[in-house]
């Protein structure tokens, strides 16, 4: 069992930056692939970025390319999402998720989810 708690969301102007954190409980965090997803009002949840258990492999959505960076610190049981050059269309609730399977963009592959943190980007 893994419990995930996101933090770091907030209100930022377009062009600004935020760093989201996701703290995980449990001693097996380093065995999970981790992902960040987001869901805007009226839209489906979408994949943003993912990182393998070792941190050696990352994958990302086209919308995040060149602007967002995922990282993890297994010693701290934490995964991060650094978001730069934010746009109003990045406004959403951001969720982190843990998967016992291989790294994936598919939300169905993830077993545990956090409650989410709101990110609002003003124009």
Tab-separated table of C-alpha atoms in Angstrom:
chain	number	residue	atom	x	y	z
A	1	UNK	CA	0.000	0.000	0.000
A	2	UNK	CA	1.268	3.436	-0.950
A	3	UNK	CA	-0.219	6.748	0.097
A	4	UNK	CA	0.561	9.803	-1.972
A	5	UNK	CA	0.259	13.455	-0.985
A	6	UNK	CA	0.793	16.235	-3.496
A	7	UNK	CA	1.803	19.787	-2.655
A	8	UNK	CA	3.136	22.894	-4.342
A	9	UNK	CA	0.151	23.950	-6.390
A	10	UNK	CA	-1.138	27.492	-6.474
A	11	UNK	CA	-1.881	30.538	-8.561
A	12	UNK	CA	0.798	31.798	-10.932
A	13	UNK	CA	0.928	34.173	-13.850
A	14	UNK	CA	1.533	32.947	-17.365
A	15	UNK	CA	5.226	32.440	-17.947
A	16	UNK	CA	5.857	31.633	-14.304
A	17	UNK	CA	7.029	28.450	-12.633
A	18	UNK	CA	5.873	26.022	-9.989
A	19	UNK	CA	7.373	22.890	-8.509
A	20	UNK	CA	4.983	20.189	-7.439
A	21	UNK	CA	5.989	17.559	-4.923
A	22	UNK	CA	4.470	14.183	-4.194
A	23	UNK	CA	5.420	12.530	-0.927
A	24	UNK	CA	4.881	8.799	-0.677
A	25	UNK	CA	4.499	6.612	2.350
A	26	UNK	CA	5.871	3.118	2.577
A	27	UNK	CA	9.264	1.523	2.234
A	28	UNK	CA	8.742	0.277	-1.303
A	29	UNK	CA	8.516	3.640	-3.050
A	30	UNK	CA	11.668	2.965	-5.043
A	31	UNK	CA	10.037	-0.036	-6.700
A	32	UNK	CA	7.217	1.997	-8.263
A	33	UNK	CA	7.110	3.852	-11.516
A	34	UNK	CA	5.625	7.287	-10.881
A	35	UNK	CA	3.514	9.540	-13.035
A	36	UNK	CA	1.973	12.963	-13.027
A	37	UNK	CA	-1.469	13.451	-14.546
A	38	UNK	CA	-3.780	16.420	-14.708
A	39	UNK	CA	-7.460	17.078	-15.130
A	40	UNK	CA	-8.969	20.362	-16.208
A	41	UNK	CA	-12.645	21.180	-15.636
A	42	UNK	CA	-14.845	19.362	-18.094
A	43	UNK	CA	-11.947	17.356	-19.514
A	44	UNK	CA	-10.613	13.869	-19.045
A	45	UNK	CA	-7.580	13.163	-16.929
A	46	UNK	CA	-4.449	13.261	-19.057
A	47	UNK	CA	-0.902	12.073	-18.684
A	48	UNK	CA	1.782	14.707	-18.161
A	49	UNK	CA	5.083	12.976	-17.315
A	50	UNK	CA	6.343	9.717	-15.885
A	51	UNK	CA	9.543	8.350	-14.406
A	52	UNK	CA	10.800	4.825	-13.916
A	53	UNK	CA	11.555	3.357	-10.502
A	54	UNK	CA	15.260	4.115	-10.862
A	55	UNK	CA	14.793	7.530	-12.398
A	56	UNK	CA	16.704	6.410	-15.444
A	57	UNK	CA	13.804	6.696	-17.865
A	58	UNK	CA	11.307	9.502	-18.254
A	59	UNK	CA	8.404	9.946	-20.634
A	60	UNK	CA	6.278	12.997	-21.238
A	61	UNK	CA	3.295	14.342	-23.098
A	62	UNK	CA	3.843	16.692	-26.008
A	63	UNK	CA	2.217	19.453	-24.003
A	64	UNK	CA	4.970	19.165	-21.388
A	65	UNK	CA	7.940	18.850	-23.708
A	66	UNK	CA	10.624	21.408	-23.039
A	67	UNK	CA	8.704	23.018	-20.175
A	68	UNK	CA	8.140	20.391	-17.479
A	69	UNK	CA	10.661	18.089	-15.833
A	70	UNK	CA	9.966	15.108	-13.616
A	71	UNK	CA	12.463	13.873	-11.046
A	72	UNK	CA	12.474	11.606	-8.026
A	73	UNK	CA	14.442	11.221	-4.837
A	74	UNK	CA	14.026	7.674	-3.597
A	75	UNK	CA	15.823	8.480	-0.361
A	76	UNK	CA	13.103	11.015	0.402
A	77	UNK	CA	10.216	9.003	-1.078
A	78	UNK	CA	9.341	12.005	-3.206
A	79	UNK	CA	8.691	12.730	-6.855
A	80	UNK	CA	8.732	16.232	-8.279
A	81	UNK	CA	7.331	18.031	-11.282
A	82	UNK	CA	9.127	21.241	-12.183
A	83	UNK	CA	6.878	23.328	-14.398
A	84	UNK	CA	8.283	26.311	-16.270
A	85	UNK	CA	6.815	28.689	-18.847
A	86	UNK	CA	3.339	27.957	-17.576
A	87	UNK	CA	0.355	28.712	-19.774
A	88	UNK	CA	-3.312	29.267	-18.923
A	89	UNK	CA	-4.096	25.932	-20.568
A	90	UNK	CA	-1.964	24.234	-17.912
A	91	UNK	CA	-4.644	25.087	-15.361
A	92	UNK	CA	-5.837	21.829	-13.833
A	93	UNK	CA	-5.751	19.616	-10.791
A	94	UNK	CA	-2.464	17.734	-10.861
A	95	UNK	CA	-2.252	14.193	-9.534
A	96	UNK	CA	0.670	11.941	-8.866
A	97	UNK	CA	0.279	8.209	-9.213
A	98	UNK	CA	2.298	5.072	-8.533
A	99	UNK	CA	2.471	1.967	-10.673
A	100	UNK	CA	3.779	-1.491	-9.826
A	101	UNK	CA	4.056	-2.129	-13.559
A	102	UNK	CA	6.347	-0.729	-16.186
A	103	UNK	CA	6.332	2.994	-16.852
A	104	UNK	CA	3.228	3.962	-18.791
A	105	UNK	CA	1.161	6.873	-20.064
A	106	UNK	CA	-2.059	5.010	-19.356
A	107	UNK	CA	-3.861	5.958	-16.155
A	108	UNK	CA	-5.269	2.426	-15.868
A	109	UNK	CA	-1.721	1.138	-15.298
A	110	UNK	CA	-1.409	3.095	-12.065
A	111	UNK	CA	-2.431	1.555	-8.769
A	112	UNK	CA	-2.298	4.419	-6.290
A	113	UNK	CA	-3.320	8.051	-6.609
A	114	UNK	CA	-2.971	11.185	-4.567
A	115	UNK	CA	-5.773	13.643	-3.889
A	116	UNK	CA	-4.419	16.232	-6.284
A	117	UNK	CA	-3.185	19.797	-6.082
A	118	UNK	CA	-4.726	22.729	-7.941
A	119	UNK	CA	-2.616	24.688	-10.388
A	120	UNK	CA	-4.109	27.870	-11.791
A	121	UNK	CA	-2.308	29.929	-14.403
A	122	UNK	CA	-3.643	33.411	-15.048
A	123	UNK	CA	-3.201	35.204	-18.346
